[in-house]
Tab-separated table of C-alpha atoms in Angstrom:
chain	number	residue	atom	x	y	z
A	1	UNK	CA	43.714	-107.238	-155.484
A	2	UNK	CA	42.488	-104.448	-153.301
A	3	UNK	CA	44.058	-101.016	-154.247
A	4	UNK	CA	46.313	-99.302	-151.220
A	5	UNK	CA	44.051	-96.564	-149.377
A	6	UNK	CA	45.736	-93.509	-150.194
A	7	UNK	CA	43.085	-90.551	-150.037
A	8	UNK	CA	39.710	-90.353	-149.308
A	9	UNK	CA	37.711	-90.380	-152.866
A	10	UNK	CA	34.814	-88.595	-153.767
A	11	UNK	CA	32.193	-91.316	-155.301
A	12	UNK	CA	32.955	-89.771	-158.778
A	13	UNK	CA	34.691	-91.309	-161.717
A	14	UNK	CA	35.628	-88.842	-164.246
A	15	UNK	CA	35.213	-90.414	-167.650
A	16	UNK	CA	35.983	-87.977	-170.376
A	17	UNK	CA	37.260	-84.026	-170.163
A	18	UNK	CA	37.687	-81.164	-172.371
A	19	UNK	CA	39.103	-77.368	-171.839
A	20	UNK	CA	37.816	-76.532	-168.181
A	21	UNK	CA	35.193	-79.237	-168.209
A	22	UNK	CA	34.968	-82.788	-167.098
A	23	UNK	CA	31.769	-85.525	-167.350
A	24	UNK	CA	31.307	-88.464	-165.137
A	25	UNK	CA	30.169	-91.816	-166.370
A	26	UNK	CA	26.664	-90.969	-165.774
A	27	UNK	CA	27.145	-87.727	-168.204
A	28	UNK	CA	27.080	-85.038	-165.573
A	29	UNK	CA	28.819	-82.084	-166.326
A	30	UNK	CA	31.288	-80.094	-164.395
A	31	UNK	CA	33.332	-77.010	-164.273
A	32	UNK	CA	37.051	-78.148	-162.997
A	33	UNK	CA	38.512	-74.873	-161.170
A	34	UNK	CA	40.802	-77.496	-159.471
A	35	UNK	CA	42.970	-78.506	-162.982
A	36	UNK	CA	43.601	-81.734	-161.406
A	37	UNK	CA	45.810	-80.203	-158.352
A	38	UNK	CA	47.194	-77.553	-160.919
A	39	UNK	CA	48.208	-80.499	-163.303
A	40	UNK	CA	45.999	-79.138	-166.371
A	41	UNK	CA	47.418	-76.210	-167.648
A	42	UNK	CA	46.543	-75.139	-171.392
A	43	UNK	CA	42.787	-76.835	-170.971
A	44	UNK	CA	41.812	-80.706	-170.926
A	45	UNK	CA	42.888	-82.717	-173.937
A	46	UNK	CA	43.628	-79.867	-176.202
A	47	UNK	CA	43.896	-80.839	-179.778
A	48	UNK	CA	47.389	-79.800	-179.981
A	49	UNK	CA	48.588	-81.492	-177.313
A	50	UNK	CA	46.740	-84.678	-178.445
A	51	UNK	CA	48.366	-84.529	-181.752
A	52	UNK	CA	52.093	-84.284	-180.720
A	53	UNK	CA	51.492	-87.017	-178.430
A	54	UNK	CA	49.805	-89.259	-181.129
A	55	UNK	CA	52.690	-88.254	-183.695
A	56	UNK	CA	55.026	-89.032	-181.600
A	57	UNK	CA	53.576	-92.558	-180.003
A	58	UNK	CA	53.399	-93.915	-183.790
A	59	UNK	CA	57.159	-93.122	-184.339
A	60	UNK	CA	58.986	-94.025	-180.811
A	61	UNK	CA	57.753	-93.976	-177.015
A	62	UNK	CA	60.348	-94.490	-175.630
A	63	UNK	CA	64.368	-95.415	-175.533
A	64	UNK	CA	66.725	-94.901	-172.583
A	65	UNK	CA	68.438	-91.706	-171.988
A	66	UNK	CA	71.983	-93.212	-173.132
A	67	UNK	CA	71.248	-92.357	-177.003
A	68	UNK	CA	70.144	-88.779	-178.561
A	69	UNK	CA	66.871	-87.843	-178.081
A	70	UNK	CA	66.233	-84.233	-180.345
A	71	UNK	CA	63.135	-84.172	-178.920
A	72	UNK	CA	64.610	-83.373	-175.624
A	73	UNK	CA	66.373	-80.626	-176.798
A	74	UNK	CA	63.548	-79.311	-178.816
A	75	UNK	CA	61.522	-78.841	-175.504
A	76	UNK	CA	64.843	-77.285	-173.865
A	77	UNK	CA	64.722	-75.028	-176.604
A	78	UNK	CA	61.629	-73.830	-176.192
A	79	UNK	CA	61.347	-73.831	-172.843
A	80	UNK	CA	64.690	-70.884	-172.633
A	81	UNK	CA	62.504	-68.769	-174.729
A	82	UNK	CA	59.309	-68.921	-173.225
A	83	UNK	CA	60.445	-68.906	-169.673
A	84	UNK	CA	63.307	-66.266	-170.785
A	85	UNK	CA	66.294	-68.626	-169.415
A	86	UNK	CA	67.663	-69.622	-172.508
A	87	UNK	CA	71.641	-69.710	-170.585
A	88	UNK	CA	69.811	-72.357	-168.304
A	89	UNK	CA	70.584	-76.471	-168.492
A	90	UNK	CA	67.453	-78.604	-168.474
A	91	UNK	CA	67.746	-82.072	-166.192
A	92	UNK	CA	64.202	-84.143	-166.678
A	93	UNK	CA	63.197	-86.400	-164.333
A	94	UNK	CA	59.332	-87.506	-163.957
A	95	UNK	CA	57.665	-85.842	-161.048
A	96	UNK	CA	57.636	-82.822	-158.759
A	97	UNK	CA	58.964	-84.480	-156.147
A	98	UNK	CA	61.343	-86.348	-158.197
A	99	UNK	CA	62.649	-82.702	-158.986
A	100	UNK	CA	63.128	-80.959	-155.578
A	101	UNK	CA	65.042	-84.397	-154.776
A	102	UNK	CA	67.658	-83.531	-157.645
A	103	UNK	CA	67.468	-79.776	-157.075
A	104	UNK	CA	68.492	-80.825	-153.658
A	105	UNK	CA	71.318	-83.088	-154.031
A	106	UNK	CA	72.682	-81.158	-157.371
A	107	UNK	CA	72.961	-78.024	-154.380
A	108	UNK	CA	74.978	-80.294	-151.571
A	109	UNK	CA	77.076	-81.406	-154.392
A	110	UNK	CA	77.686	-77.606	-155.777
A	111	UNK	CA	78.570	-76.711	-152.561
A	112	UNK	CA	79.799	-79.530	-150.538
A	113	UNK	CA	77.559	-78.305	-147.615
A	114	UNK	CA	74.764	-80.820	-145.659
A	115	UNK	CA	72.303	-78.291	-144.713
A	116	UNK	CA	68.950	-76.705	-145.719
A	117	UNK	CA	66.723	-74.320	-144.748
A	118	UNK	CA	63.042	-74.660	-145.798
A	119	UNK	CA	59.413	-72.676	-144.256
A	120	UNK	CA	56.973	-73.386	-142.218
A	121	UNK	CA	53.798	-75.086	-143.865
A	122	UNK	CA	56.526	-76.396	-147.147
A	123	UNK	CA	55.459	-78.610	-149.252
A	124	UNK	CA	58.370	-80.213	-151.746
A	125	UNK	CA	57.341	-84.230	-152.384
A	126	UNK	CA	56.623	-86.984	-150.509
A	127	UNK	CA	59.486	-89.112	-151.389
A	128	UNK	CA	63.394	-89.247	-149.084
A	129	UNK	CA	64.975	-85.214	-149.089
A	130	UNK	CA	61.874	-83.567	-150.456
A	131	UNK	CA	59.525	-85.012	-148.007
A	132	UNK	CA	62.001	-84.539	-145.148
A	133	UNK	CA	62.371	-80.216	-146.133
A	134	UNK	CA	58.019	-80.700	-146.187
A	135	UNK	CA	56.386	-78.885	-142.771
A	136	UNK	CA	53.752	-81.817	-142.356
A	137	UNK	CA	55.355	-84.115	-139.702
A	138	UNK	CA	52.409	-86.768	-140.616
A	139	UNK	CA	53.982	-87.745	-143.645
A	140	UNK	CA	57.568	-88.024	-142.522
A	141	UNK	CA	58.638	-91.272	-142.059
A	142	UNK	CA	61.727	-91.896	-139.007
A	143	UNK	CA	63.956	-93.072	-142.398
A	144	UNK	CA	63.398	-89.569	-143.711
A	145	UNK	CA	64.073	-87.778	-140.550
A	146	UNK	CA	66.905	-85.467	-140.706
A	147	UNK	CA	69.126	-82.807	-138.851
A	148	UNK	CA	70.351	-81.057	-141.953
A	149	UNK	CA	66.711	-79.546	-142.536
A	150	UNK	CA	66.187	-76.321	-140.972
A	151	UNK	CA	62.164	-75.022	-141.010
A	152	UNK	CA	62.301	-70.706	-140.529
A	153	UNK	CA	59.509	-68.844	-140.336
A	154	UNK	CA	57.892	-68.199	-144.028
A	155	UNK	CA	57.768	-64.410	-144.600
A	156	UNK	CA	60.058	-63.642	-141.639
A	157	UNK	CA	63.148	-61.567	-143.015
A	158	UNK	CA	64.977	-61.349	-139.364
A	159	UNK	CA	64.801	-65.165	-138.745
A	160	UNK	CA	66.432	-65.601	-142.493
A	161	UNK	CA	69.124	-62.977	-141.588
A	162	UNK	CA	70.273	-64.791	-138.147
A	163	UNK	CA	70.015	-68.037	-139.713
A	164	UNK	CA	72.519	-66.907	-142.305
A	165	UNK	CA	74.762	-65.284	-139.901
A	166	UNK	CA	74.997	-68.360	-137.697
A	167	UNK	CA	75.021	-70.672	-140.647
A	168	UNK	CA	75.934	-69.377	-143.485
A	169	UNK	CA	78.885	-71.464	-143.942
A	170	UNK	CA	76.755	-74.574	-143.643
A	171	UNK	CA	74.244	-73.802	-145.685
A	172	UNK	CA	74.487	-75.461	-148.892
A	173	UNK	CA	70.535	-74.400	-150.268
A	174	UNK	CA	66.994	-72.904	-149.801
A	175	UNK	CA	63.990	-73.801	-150.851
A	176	UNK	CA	61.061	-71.918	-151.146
A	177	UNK	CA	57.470	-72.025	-153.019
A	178	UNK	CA	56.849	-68.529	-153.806
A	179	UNK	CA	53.532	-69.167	-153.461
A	180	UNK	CA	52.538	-71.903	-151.104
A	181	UNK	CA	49.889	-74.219	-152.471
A	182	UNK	CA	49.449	-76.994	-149.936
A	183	UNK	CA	50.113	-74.299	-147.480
A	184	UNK	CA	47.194	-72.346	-147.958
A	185	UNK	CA	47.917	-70.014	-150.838
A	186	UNK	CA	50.534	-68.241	-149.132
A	187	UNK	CA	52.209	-65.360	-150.954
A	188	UNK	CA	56.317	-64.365	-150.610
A	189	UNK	CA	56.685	-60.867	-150.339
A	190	UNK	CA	59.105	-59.365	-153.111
A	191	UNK	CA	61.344	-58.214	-150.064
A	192	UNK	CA	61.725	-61.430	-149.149
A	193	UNK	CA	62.246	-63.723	-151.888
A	194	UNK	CA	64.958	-60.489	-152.777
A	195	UNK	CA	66.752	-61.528	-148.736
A	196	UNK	CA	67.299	-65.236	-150.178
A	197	UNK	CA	68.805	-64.395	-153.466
A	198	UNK	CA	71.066	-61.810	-151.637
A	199	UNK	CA	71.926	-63.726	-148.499
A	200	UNK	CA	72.587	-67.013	-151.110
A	201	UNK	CA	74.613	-65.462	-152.900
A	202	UNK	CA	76.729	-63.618	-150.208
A	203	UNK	CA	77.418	-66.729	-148.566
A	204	UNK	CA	77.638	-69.196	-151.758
A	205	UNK	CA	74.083	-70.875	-151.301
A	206	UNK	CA	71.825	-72.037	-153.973
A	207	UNK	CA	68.468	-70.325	-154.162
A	208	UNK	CA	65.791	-73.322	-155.125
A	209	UNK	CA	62.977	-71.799	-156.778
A	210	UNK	CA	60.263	-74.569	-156.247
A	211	UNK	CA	57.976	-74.149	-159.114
A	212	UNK	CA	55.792	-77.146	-159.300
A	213	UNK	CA	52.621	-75.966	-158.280
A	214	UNK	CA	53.065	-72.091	-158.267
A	215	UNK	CA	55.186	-72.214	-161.865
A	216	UNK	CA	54.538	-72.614	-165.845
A	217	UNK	CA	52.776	-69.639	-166.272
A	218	UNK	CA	50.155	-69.971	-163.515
A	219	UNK	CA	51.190	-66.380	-162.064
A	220	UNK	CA	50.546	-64.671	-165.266
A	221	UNK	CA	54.946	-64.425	-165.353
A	222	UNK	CA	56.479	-67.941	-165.935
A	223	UNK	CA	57.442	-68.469	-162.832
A	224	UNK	CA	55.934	-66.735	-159.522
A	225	UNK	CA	59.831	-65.848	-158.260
A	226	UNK	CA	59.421	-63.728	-161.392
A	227	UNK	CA	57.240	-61.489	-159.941
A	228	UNK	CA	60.299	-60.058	-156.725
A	229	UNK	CA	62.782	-59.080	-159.642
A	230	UNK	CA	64.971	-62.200	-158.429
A	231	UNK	CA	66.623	-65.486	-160.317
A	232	UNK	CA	67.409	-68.102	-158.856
A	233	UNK	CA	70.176	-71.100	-158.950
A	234	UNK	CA	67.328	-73.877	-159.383
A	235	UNK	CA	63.912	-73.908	-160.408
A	236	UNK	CA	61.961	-76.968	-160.412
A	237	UNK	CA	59.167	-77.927	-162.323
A	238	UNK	CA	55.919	-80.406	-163.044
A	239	UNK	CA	52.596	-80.640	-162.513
A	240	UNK	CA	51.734	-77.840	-165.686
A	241	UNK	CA	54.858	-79.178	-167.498
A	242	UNK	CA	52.921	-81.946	-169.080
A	243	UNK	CA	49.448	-80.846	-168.981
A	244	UNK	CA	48.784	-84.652	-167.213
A	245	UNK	CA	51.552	-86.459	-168.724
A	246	UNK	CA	53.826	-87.060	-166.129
A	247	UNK	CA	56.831	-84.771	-166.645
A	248	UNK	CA	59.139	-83.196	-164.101
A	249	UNK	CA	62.744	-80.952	-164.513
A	250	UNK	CA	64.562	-78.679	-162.456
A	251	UNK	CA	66.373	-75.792	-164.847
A	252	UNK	CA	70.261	-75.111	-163.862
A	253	UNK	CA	71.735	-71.524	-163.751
A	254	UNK	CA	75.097	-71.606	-166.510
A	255	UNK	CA	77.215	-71.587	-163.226
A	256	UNK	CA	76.524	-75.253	-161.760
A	257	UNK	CA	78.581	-77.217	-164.086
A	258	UNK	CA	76.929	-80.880	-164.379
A	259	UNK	CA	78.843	-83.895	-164.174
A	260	UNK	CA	78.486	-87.289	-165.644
A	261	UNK	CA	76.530	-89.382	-163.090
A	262	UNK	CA	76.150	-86.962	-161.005
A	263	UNK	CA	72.202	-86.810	-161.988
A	264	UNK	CA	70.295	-89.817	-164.050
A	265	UNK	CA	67.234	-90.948	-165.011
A	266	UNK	CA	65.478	-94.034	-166.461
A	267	UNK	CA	61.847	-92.488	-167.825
A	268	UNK	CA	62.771	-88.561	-167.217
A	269	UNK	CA	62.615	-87.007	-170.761
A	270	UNK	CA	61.647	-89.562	-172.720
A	271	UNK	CA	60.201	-89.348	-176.261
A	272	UNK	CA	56.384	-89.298	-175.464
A	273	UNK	CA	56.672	-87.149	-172.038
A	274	UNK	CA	59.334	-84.075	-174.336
A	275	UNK	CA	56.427	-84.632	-176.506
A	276	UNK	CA	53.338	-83.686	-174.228
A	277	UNK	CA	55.740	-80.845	-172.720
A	278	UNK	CA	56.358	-79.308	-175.959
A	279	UNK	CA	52.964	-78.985	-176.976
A	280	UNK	CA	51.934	-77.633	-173.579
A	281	UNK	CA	54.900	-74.440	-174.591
A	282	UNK	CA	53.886	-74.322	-178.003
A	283	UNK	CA	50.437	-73.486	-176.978
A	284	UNK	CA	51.086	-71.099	-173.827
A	285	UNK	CA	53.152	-69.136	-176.505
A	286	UNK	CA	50.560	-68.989	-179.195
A	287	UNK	CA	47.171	-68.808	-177.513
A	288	UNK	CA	49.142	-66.301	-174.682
A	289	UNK	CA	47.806	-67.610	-171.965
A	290	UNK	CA	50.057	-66.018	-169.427
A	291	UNK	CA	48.322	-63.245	-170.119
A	292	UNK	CA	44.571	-64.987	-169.697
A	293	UNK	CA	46.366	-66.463	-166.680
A	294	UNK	CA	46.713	-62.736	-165.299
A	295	UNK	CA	43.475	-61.339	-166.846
A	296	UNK	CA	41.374	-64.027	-166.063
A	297	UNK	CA	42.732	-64.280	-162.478
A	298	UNK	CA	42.639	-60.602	-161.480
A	299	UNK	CA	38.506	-60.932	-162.650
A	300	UNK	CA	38.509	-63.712	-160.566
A	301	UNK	CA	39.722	-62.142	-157.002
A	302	UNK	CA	37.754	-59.102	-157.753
A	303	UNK	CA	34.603	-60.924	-158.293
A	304	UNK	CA	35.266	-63.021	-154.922
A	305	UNK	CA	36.203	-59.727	-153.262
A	306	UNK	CA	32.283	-58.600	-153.963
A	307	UNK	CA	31.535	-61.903	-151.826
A	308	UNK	CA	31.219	-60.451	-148.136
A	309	UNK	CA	31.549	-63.983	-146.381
A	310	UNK	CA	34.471	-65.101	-148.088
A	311	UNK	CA	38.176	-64.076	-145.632
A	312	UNK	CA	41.493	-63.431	-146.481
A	313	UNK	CA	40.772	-63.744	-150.455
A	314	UNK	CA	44.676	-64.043	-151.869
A	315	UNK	CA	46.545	-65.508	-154.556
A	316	UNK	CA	48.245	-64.060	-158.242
A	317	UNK	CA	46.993	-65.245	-161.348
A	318	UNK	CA	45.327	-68.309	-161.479
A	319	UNK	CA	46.268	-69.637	-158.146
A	320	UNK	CA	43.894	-68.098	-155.505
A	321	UNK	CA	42.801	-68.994	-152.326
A	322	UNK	CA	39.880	-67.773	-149.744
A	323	UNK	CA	39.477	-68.899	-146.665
A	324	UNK	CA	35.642	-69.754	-145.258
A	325	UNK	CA	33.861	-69.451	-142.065
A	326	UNK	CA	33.382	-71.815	-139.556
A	327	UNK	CA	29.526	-71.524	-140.664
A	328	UNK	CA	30.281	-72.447	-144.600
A	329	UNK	CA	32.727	-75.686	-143.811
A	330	UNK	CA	30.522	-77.080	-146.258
A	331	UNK	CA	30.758	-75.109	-149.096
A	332	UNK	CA	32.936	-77.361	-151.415
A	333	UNK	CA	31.193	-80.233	-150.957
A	334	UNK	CA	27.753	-78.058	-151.878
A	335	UNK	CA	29.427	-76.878	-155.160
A	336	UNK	CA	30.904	-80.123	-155.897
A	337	UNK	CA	27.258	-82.478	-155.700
A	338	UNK	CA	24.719	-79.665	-156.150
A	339	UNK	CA	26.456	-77.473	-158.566
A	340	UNK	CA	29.096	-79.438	-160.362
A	341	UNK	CA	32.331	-77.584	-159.663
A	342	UNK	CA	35.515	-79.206	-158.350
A	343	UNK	CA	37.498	-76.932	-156.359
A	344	UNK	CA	40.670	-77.414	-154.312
A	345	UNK	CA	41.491	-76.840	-150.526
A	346	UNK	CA	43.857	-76.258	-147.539
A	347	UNK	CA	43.400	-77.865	-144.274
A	348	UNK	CA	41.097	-76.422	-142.423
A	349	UNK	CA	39.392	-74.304	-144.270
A	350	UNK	CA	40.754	-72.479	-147.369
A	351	UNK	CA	39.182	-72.697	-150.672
A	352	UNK	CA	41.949	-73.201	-153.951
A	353	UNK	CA	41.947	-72.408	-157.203
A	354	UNK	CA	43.702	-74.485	-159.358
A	355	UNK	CA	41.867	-73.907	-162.849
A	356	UNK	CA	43.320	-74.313	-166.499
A	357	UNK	CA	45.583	-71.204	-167.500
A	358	UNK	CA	42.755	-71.180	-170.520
A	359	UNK	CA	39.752	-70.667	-168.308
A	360	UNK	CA	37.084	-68.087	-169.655
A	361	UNK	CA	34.765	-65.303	-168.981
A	362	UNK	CA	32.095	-67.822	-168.857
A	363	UNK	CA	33.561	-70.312	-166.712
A	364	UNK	CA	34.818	-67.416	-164.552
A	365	UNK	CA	31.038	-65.863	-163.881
A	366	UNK	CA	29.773	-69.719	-163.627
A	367	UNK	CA	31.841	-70.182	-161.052
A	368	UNK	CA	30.947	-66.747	-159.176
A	369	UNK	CA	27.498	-67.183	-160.066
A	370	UNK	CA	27.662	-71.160	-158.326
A	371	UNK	CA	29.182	-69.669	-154.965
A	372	UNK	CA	27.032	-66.823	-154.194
A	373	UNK	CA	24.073	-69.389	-154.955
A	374	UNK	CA	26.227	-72.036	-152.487
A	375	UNK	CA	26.914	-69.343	-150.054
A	376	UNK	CA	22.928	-68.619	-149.897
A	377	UNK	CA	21.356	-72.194	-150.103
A	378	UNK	CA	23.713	-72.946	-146.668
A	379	UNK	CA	22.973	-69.790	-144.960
A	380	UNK	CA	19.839	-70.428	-145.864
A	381	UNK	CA	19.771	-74.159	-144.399
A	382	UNK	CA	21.682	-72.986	-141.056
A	383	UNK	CA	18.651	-70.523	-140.303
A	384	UNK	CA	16.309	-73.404	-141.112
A	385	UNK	CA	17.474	-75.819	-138.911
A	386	UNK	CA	18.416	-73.366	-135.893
A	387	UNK	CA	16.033	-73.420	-132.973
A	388	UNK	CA	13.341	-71.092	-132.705
């Protein structure tokens, strides 16, 4: 049986990882400054993390959601006093997109409205609602296709004001990535992630704080919506969450009063995922890595901001993004077969950082060290093969 042809692969099979560091089967070496698309969050099969999981495979995997799982509520626990929304409800589901769909449909049931308004260049899922409030028509199928999504401007505070006074009384949500990852690395301003959470609230919105890529501590604050002074109704969560063991929730301000069967879930929270989750909190608290997050990334953009050819270098934390000349479309291929790194990108040409919130000094100047050496060996190629 012939596996459906999703992406395009790179001829690379990954065969064991640890910290920021994967091998291939052939033992090659290479820095990851991708995290798996932001998956890998305190470091590649930390010992920790390994442990809870193993404890908690020999006593129970898994039972449905219609018994008591303390497990789940240990990792709600937690998760109030790390992120510092311990008046929050926890719903877990398994997946990012999985999330924004029940962040979503827990709105249009708060408010008995139809419509949303998402950005330009959004991404929230691939699956029915969150695929349909995504800015890539490409992956919208005609069953997803709807009039109650409305796309404004990212960034654009006047658009968001006449939207509101037009249709505020429809409006039953917005959803925003603080920072846009599939986007490009596109930053919110503080001004106007603070024009949602007023105009929601003046008109009875919900404010969806779509955390999945930008979230968990990636910003160097828990969540990148932290950094505008603003809370919102929903924030919804993954990728980081489980450190690669597939784990999605959405956290629920004290005011949106649940429902039985409003919301359900076969997998979400189950034993082994709470598990994973925990251990990823448990070591974000203890080895601080919020604070490497910041640290580390603020070394990071100053380093690339020493890199002349390198545009537009943006990005908090440890989610940055550059964008490259037409002359260096090459560059992340070079550094992924002739220097071992893995980087993320952006359609056309940005450059994303994606790395572990535990990345080092080391792995930091390796990686600056890798693209000035890239940057030369193409420039150096172009002048080569140009005509005399």
């Amino acid at each position: 049986m012939k596996l459906f042809d999703v992406y395009p692969l790179n001829d690379i099979t990954i065969s064991r990882a640890e910290g920021s560091y994967v091998w291939d089967d052939a033992g090659n070496r290479y820095l990851d400054m991708y995290g798996g698309h932001a998956v890998i969050s305190i470091g590649h099969t930390h010992p920790h993390w390994v442990a809870r999981i193993e404890e908690q495979l020999h006593r129970i995997a898994f039972y449905s959601n219609s018994v008591k799982i303390p497990v789940q509520q240990a990792l709600a626990d937690k998760l109030g006093e790390v992120s510092g929304r311990t008046a929050y409800q926890l719903f877990l589901c398994n997946s990012g997109a999985e999330a924004n769909e029940n962040a979503l449909k827990l709105a249009s049931f708060h408010t008995g409205r139809r419509k949303v308004v998402a950005f330009s260049k959004a991404f929230h899922g691939r699956t029915s609602l969150a695929v349909a409030a995504t800015d890539n028509p490409a992956i919208v199928a005609p069953v997803n296709e709807t009039e109650n999504i409305v796309f404004l401007p990212y960034n654009d505070e006047d658009a968001l004001h006449e939207w509101f006074r037009s249709h505020g009384t429809d409006t039953a949500a917005v959803i925003i990535e603080s920072i846009q990852g599939v986007g490009g690395i596109t930053v919110a301003t503080d001004s106007f992630l603070q024009a949602i959470r007023s105009l929601c609230t003046e008109h009875g919105a919900v404010f969806i704080a779509d955390e999945v890529q930008c979230g968990y501590g990636r910003t160097g604050r828990f969540f990148a919506a932290d950094w505008a002074g603003v809370a919102a109704d929903i924030y919804t969560m993954a990728k980081g969450m489980g450190n690669g063991f597939p784990i999605g929730g959405i956290l629920i301000a004290p005011h949106m009063a649940p429902k039985h069967g409003m919301l359900g879930t076969t997998f979400g929270g189950n034993h082994l995922a709470c598990a994973a989750a925990l251990a990823v909190l448990e070591v974000i608290e203890k080895e601080e890595l919020m604070q490497n997050a910041a640290t580390k990334g603020k070394a990071l953009m100053e380093g690339l901001a020493t890199i002349p050819q390198l545009e537009g270098i943006r990005g908090k934390g440890l989610m940055i993004g550059f964008d490259l000349p037409a002359s260096l479309k090459a560059l992340r291929a070079h550094l992924l077969h002739h220097e071992h790194i893995f980087t993320g990108e952006a359609k056309p040409n940005v450059v994303r950082l994606l790395p572990a919130l535990s990345l080092g000094a080391q792995e930091t100047d390796t990686f600056l060290a890798a693209l000035r050496k890239g940057i030369a060996a193409l420039e150096a190629a172009a002048t080569t093969s140009s005509p005399a």
